[in-house]
PDB file of C-alpha atoms and ligand atoms in Angstrom:
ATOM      1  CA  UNK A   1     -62.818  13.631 -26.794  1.00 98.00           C
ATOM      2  CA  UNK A   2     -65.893  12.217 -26.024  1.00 98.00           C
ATOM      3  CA  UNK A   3     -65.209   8.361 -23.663  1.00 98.00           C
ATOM      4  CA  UNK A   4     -67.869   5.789 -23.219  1.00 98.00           C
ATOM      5  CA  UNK A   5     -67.523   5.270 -19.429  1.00 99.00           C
ATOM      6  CA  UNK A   6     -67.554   1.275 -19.245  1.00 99.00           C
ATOM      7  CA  UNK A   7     -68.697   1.369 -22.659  1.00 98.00           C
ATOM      8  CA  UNK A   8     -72.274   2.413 -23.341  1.00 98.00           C
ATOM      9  CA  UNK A   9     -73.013   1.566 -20.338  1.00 98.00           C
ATOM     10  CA  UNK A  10     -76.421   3.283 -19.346  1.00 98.00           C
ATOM     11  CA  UNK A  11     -78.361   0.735 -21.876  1.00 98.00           C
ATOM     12  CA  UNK A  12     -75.735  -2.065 -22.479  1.00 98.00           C
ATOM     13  CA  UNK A  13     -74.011  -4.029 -19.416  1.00 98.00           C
ATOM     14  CA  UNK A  14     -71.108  -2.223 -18.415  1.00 99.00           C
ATOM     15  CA  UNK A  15     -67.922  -3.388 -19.355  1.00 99.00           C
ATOM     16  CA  UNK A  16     -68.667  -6.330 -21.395  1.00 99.00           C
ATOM     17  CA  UNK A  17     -67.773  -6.458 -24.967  1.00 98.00           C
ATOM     18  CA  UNK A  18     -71.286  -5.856 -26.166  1.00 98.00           C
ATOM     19  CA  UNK A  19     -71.258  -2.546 -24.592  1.00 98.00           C
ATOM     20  CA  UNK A  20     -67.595  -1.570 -26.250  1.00 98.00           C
ATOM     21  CA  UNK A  21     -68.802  -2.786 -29.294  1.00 98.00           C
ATOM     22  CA  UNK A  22     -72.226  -0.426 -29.133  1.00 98.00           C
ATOM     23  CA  UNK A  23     -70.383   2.493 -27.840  1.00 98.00           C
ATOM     24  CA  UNK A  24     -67.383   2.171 -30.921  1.00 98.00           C
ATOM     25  CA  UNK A  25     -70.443   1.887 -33.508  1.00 98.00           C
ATOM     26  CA  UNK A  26     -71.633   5.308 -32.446  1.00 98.00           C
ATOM     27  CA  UNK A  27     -67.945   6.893 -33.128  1.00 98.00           C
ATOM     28  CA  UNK A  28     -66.572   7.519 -29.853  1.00 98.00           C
ATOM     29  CA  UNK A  29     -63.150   8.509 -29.387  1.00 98.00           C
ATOM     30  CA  UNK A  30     -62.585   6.400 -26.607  1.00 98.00           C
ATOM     31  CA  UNK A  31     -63.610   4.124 -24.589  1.00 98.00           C
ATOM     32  CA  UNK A  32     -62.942   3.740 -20.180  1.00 99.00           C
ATOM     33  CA  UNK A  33     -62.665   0.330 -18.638  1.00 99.00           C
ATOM     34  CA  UNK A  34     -61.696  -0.819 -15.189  1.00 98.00           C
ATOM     35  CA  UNK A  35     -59.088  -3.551 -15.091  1.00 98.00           C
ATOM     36  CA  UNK A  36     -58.002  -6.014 -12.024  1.00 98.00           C
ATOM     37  CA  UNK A  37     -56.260  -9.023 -11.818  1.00 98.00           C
ATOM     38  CA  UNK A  38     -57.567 -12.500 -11.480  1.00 98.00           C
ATOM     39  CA  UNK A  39     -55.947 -15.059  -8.832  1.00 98.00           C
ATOM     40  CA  UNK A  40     -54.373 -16.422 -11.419  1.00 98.00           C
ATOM     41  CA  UNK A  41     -52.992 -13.578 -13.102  1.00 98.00           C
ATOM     42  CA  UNK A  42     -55.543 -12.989 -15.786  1.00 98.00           C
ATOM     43  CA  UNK A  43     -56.197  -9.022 -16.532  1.00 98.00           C
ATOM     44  CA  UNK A  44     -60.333  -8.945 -16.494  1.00 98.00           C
ATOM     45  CA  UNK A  45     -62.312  -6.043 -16.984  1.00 99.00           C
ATOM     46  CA  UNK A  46     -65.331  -5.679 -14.147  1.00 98.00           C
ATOM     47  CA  UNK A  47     -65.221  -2.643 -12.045  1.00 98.00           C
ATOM     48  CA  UNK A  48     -66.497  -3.904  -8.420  1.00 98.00           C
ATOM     49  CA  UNK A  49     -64.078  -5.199  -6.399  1.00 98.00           C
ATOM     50  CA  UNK A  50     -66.697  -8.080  -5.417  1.00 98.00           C
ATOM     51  CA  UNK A  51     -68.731 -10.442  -8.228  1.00 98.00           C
ATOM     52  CA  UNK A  52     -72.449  -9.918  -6.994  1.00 98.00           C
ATOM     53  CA  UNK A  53     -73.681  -6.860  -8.526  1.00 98.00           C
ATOM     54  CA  UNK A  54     -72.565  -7.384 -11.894  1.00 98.00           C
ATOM     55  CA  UNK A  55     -72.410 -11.202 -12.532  1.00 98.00           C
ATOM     56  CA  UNK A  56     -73.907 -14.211 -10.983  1.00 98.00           C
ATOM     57  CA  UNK A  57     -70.816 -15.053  -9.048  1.00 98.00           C
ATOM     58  CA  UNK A  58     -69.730 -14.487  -5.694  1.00 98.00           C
ATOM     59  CA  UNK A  59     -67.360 -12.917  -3.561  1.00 98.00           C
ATOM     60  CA  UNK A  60     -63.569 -10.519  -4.981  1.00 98.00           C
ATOM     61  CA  UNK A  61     -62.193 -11.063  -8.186  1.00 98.00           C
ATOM     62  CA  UNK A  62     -59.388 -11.498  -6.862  1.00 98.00           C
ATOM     63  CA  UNK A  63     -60.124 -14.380  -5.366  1.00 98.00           C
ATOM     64  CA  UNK A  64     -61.059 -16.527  -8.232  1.00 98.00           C
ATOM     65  CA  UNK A  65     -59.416 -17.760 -11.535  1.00 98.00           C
ATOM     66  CA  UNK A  66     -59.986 -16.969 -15.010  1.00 98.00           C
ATOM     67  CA  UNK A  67     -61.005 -20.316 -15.871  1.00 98.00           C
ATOM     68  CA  UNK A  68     -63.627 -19.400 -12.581  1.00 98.00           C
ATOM     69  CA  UNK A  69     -64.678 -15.975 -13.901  1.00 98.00           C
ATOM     70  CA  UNK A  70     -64.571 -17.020 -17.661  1.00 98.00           C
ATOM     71  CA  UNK A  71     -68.438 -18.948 -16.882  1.00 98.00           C
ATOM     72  CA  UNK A  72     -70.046 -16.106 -14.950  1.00 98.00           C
ATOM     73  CA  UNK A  73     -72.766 -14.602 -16.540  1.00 98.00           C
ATOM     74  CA  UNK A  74     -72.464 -10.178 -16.650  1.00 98.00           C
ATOM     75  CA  UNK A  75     -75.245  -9.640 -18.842  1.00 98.00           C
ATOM     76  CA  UNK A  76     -78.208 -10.852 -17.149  1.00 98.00           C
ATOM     77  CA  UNK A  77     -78.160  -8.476 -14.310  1.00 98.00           C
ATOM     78  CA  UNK A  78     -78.840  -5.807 -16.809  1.00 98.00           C
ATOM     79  CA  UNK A  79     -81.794  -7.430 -18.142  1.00 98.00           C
ATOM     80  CA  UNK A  80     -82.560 -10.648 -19.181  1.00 98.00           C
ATOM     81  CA  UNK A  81     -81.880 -10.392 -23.542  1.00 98.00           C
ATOM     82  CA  UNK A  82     -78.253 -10.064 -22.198  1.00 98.00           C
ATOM     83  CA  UNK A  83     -78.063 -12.970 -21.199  1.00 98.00           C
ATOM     84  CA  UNK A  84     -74.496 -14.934 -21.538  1.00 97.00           C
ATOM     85  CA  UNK A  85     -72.292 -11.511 -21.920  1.00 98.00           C
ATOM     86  CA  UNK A  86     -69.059 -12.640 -20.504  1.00 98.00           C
ATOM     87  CA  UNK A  87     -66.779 -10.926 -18.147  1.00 98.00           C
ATOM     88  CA  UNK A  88     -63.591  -9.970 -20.970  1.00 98.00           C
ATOM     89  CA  UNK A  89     -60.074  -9.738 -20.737  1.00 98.00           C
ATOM     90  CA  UNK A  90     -58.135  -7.035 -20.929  1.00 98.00           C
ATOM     91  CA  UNK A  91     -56.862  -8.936 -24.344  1.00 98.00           C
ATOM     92  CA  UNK A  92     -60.276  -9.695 -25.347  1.00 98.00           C
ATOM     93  CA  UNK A  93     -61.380  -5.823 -25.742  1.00 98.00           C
ATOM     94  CA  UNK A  94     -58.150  -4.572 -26.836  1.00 98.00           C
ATOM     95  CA  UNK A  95     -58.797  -7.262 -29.990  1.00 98.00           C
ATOM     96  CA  UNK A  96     -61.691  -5.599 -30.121  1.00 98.00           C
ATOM     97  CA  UNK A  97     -60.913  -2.345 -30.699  1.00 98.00           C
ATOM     98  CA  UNK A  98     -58.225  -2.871 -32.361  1.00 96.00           C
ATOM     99  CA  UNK A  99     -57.153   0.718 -32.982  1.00 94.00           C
ATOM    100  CA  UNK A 100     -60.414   2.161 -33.681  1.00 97.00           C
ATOM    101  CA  UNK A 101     -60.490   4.572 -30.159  1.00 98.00           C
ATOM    102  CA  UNK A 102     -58.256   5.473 -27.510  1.00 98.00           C
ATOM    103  CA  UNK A 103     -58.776   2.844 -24.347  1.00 98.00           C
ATOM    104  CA  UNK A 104     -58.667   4.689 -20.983  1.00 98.00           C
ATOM    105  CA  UNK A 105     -57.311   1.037 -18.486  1.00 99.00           C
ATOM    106  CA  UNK A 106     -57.935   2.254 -15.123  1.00 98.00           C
ATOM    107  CA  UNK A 107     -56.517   0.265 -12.492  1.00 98.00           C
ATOM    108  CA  UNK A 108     -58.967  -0.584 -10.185  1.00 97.00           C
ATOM    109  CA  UNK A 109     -58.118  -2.910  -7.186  1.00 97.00           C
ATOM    110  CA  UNK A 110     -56.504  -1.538  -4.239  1.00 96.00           C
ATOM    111  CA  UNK A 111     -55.128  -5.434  -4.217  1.00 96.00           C
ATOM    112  CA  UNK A 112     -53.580  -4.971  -7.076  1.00 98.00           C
ATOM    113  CA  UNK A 113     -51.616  -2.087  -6.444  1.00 98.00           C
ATOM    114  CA  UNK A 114     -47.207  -3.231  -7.135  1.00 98.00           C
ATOM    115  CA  UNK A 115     -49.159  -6.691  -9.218  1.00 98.00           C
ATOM    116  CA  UNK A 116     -50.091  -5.296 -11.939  1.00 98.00           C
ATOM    117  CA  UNK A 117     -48.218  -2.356 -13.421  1.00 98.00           C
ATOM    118  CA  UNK A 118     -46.011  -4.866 -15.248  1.00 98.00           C
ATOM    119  CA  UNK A 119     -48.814  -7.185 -16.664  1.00 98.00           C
ATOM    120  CA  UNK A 120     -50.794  -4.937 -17.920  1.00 98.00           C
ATOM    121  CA  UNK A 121     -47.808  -3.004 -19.588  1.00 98.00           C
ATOM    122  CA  UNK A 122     -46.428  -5.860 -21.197  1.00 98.00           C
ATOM    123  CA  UNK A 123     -49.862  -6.922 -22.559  1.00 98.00           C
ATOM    124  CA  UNK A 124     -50.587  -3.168 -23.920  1.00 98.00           C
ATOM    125  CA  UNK A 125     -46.677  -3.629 -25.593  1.00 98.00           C
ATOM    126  CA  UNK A 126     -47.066  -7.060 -27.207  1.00 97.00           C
ATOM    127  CA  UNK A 127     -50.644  -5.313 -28.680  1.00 97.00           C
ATOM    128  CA  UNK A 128     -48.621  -2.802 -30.288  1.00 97.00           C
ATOM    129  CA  UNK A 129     -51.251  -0.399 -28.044  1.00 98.00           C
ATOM    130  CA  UNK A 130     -48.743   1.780 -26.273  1.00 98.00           C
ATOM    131  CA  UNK A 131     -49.584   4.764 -28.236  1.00 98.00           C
ATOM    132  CA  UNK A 132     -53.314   3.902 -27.628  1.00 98.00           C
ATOM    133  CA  UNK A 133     -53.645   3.304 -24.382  1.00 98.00           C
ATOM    134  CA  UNK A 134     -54.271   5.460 -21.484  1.00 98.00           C
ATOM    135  CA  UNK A 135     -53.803   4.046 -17.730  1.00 98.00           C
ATOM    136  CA  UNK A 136     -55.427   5.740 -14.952  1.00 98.00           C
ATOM    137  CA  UNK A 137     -55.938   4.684 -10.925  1.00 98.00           C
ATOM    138  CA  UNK A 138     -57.321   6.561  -7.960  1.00 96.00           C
ATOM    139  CA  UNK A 139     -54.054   4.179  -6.188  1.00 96.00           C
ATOM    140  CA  UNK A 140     -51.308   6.707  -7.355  1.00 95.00           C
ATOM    141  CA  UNK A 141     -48.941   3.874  -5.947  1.00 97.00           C
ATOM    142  CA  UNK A 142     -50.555   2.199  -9.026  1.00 98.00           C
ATOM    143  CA  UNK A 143     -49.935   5.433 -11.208  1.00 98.00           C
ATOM    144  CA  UNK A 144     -46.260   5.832  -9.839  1.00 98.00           C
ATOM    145  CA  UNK A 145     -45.705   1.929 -10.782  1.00 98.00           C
ATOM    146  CA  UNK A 146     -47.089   2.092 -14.342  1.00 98.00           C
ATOM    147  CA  UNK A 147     -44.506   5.121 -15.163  1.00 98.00           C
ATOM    148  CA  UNK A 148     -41.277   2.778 -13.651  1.00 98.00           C
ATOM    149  CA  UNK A 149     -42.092  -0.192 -15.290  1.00 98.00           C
ATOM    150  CA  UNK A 150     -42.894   1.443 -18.687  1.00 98.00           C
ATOM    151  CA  UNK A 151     -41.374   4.946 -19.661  1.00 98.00           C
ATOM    152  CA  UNK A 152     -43.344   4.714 -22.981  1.00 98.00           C
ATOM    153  CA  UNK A 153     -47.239   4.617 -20.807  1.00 98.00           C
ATOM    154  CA  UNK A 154     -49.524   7.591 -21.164  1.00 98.00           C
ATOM    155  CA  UNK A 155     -51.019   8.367 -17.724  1.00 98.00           C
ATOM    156  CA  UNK A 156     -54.100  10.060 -16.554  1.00 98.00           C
ATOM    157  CA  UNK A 157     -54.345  11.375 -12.731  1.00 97.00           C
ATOM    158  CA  UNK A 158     -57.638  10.484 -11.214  1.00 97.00           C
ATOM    159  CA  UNK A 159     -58.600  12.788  -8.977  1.00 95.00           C
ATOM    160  CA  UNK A 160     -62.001  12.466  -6.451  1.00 94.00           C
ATOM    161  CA  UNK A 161     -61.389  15.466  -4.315  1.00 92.00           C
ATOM    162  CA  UNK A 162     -60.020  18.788  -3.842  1.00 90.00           C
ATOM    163  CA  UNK A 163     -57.182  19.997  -4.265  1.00 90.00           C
ATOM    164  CA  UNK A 164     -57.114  18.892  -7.700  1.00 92.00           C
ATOM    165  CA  UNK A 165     -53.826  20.860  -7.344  1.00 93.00           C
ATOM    166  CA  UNK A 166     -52.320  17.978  -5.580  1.00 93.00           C
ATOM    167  CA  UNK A 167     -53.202  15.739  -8.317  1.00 95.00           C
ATOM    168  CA  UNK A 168     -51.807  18.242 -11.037  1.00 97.00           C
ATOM    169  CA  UNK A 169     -48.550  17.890  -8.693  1.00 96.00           C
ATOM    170  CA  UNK A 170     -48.005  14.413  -9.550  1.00 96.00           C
ATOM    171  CA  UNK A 171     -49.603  14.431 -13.205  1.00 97.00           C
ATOM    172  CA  UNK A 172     -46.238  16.600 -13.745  1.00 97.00           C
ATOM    173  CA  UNK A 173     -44.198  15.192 -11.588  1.00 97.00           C
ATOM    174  CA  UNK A 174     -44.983  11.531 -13.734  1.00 97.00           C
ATOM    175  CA  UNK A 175     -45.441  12.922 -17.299  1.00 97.00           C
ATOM    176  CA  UNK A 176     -48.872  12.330 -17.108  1.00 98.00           C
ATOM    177  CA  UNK A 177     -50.889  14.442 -20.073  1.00 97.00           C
ATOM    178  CA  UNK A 178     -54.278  15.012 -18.374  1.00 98.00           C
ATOM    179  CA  UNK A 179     -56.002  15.293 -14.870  1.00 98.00           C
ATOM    180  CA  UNK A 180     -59.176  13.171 -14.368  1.00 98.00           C
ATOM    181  CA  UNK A 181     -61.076  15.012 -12.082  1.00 98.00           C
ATOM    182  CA  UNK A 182     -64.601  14.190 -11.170  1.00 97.00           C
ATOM    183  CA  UNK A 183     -67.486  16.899 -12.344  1.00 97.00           C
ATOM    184  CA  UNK A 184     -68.231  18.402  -9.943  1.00 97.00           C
ATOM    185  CA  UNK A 185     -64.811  19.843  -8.751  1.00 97.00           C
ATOM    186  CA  UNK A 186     -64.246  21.074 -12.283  1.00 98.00           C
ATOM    187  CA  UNK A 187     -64.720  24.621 -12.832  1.00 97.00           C
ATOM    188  CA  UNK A 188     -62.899  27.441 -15.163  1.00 98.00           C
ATOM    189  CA  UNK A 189     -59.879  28.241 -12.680  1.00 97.00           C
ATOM    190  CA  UNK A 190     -59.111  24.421 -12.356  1.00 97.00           C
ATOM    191  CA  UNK A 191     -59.303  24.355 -16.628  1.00 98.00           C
ATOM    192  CA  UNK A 192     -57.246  27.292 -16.946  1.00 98.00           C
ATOM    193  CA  UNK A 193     -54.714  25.416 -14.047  1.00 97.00           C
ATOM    194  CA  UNK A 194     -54.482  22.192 -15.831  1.00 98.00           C
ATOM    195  CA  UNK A 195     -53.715  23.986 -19.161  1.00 98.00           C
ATOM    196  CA  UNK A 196     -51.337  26.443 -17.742  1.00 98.00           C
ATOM    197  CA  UNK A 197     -49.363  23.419 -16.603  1.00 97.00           C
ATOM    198  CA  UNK A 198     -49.850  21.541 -20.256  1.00 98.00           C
ATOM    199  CA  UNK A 199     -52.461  19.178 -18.527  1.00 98.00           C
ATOM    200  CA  UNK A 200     -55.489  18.126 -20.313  1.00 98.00           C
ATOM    201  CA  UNK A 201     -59.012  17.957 -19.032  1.00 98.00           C
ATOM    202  CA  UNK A 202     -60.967  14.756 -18.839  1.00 98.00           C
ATOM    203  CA  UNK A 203     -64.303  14.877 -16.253  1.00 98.00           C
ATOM    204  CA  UNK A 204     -66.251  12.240 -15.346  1.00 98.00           C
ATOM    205  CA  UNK A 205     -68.686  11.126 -15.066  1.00 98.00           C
ATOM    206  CA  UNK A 206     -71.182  13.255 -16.992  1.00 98.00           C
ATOM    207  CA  UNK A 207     -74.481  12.259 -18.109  1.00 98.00           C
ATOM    208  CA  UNK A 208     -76.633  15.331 -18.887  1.00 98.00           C
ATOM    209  CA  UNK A 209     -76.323  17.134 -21.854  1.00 97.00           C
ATOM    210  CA  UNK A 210     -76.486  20.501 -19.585  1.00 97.00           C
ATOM    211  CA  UNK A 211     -73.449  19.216 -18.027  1.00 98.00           C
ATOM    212  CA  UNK A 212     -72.093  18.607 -21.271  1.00 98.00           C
ATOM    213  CA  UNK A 213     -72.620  21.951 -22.625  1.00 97.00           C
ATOM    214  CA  UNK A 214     -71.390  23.836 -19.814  1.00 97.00           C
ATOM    215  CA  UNK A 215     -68.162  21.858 -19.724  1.00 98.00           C
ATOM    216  CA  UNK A 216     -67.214  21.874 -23.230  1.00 97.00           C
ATOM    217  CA  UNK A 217     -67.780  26.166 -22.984  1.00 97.00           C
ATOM    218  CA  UNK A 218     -65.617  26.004 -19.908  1.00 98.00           C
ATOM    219  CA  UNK A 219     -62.892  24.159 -22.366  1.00 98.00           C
ATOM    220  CA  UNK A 220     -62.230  20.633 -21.366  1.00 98.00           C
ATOM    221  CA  UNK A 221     -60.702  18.318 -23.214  1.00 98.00           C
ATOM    222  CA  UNK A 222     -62.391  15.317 -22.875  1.00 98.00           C
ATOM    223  CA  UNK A 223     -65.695  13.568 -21.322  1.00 98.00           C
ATOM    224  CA  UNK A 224     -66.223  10.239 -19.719  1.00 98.00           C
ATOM    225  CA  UNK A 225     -70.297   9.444 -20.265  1.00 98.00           C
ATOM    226  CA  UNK A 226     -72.617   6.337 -19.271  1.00 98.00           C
ATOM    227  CA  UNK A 227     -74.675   7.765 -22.627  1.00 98.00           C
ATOM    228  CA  UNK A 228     -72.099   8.199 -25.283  1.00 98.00           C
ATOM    229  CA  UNK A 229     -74.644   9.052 -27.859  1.00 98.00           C
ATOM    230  CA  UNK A 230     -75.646  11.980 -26.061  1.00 98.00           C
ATOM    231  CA  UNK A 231     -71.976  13.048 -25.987  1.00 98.00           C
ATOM    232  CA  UNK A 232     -71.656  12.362 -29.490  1.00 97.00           C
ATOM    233  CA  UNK A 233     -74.699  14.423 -30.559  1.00 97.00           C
ATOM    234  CA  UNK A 234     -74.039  17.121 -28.028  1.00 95.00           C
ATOM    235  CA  UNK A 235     -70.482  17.291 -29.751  1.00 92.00           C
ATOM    236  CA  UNK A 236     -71.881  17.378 -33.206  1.00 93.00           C
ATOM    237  CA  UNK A 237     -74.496  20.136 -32.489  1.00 90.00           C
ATOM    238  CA  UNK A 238     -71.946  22.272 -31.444  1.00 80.00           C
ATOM    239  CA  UNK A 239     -69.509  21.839 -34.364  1.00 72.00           C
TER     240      UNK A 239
HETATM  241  O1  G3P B 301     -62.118   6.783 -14.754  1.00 51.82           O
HETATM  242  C1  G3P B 301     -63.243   7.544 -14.515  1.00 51.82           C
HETATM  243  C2  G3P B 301     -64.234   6.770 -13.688  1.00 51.82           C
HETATM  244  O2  G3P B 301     -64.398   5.514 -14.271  1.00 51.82           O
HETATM  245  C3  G3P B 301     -63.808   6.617 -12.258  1.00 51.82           C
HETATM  246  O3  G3P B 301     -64.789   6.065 -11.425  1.00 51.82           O
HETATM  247  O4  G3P B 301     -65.936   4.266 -10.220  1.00 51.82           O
HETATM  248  O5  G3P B 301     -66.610   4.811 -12.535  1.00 51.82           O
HETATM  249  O6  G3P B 301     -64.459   3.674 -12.100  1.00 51.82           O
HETATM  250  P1  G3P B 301     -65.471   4.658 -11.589  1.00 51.82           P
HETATM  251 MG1   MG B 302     -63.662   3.484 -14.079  1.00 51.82          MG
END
């Protein structure tokens, strides 16, 4: 599966719907998002924990309300012809897609970890997304809490470090289908792990099309990339 990491992010501002929209028009499979709640509740879509490298606000998400976040500018910070790209809901790129590509919702706030499990399952439910949805969080608290409130959720295990064994553990021990480790801890005897225990494959973050060779021969099942297009022509020059 080739994933547009925050959406084509390398040329488009990460995360906003612009950059969904740009990385769905070039046929991804998926698409990876970071998620966190607002102080009012709202699920928004920004990874940084903190406003100022991404918008023209300042200070957490957390700590301000939709109706706050809803003005900021996350375009401009890219370059200037982005100019009035929005910070999105979790609702807003879900409409969006609407069941064109998977969406990988990772769970990104340490804050957020026992808040959100339930919002964000009963938003992916009254989408009708359940089946198209995958949640991921480097919290496994956040992991653990997505599988109790919804039996239905596909999970991925995020996974920073070695021993990815740890996280293949828990993928099992939760249902999850896949381990997301990070490139450079995946080699052929994790692969060969994974799928001996019925776990898929999916590395981030990986950005040259060297990388993207090697991986696919080593037999992953899926890549997260800043530059879906090169995924999507490294994919097709293979076939
Ligand atoms: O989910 C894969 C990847 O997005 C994890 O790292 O920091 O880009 O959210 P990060
Ligand atoms: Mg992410």
């Amino acid at each position: 599966m080739r994933i547009a990491h925050r959406g084509a992010s390398a040329d488009f501002p990460e995360n906003t719907l612009r950059a969904f929209e740009e990385a769905l028009a070039l046929g991804v499979d998926a698409i990876e998002l970071d998620c966190q709640l607002s102080a009012d509740g709202e699920l928004v879509v920004i990874h940084d924990e903190t406003l100022e490298r991404t918008t023209d606000g300042l200070g957490p998400v957390c700590a301000h309300t939709w109706a706050e976040l809803r003005r900021l500018d996350a375009g401009l910070w890219k370059n200037e012809r982005f100019r009035g790209l929005g910070i999105p809901r979790l609702i807003d790129v879900l409409d969006l897609v609407a069941g064109r590509a998977l969406v990988n919702v990772e769970l990104k706030s340490a804050e957020d970890v026992g808040r959100i499990e339930r919002p964000v399952t009963a938003l992916v439910e009254e989408c009708g997304a359940m089946e198209r949805v995958v949640f991921s969080s480097f919290h496994t608290e956040a992991v653990r809490g997505v599988r109790s409130v919804a039996g239905w959720a596909r999970l991925g295990m995020l996974c920073q470090r070695a021993p990815v064994s740890a996280a293949m553990a828990l993928a099992e021990e939760l249902g999850a289908g896949c381990v997301v480790p990070r490139r450079k801890l995946v080699d052929a005897a994790l692969v060969e792990e994974a799928h001996r225990r019925g776990l898929g494959v999916w590395v981030w973050t990986v950005n040259q099309p060297g990388d993207m060779r090697r991986l696919r021969a080593l037999g992953v099942d899926a890549m997260f990339s800043d530059h879906p297009a090169r995924l999507v022509a490294e994919v097709a020059s293979s076939r």
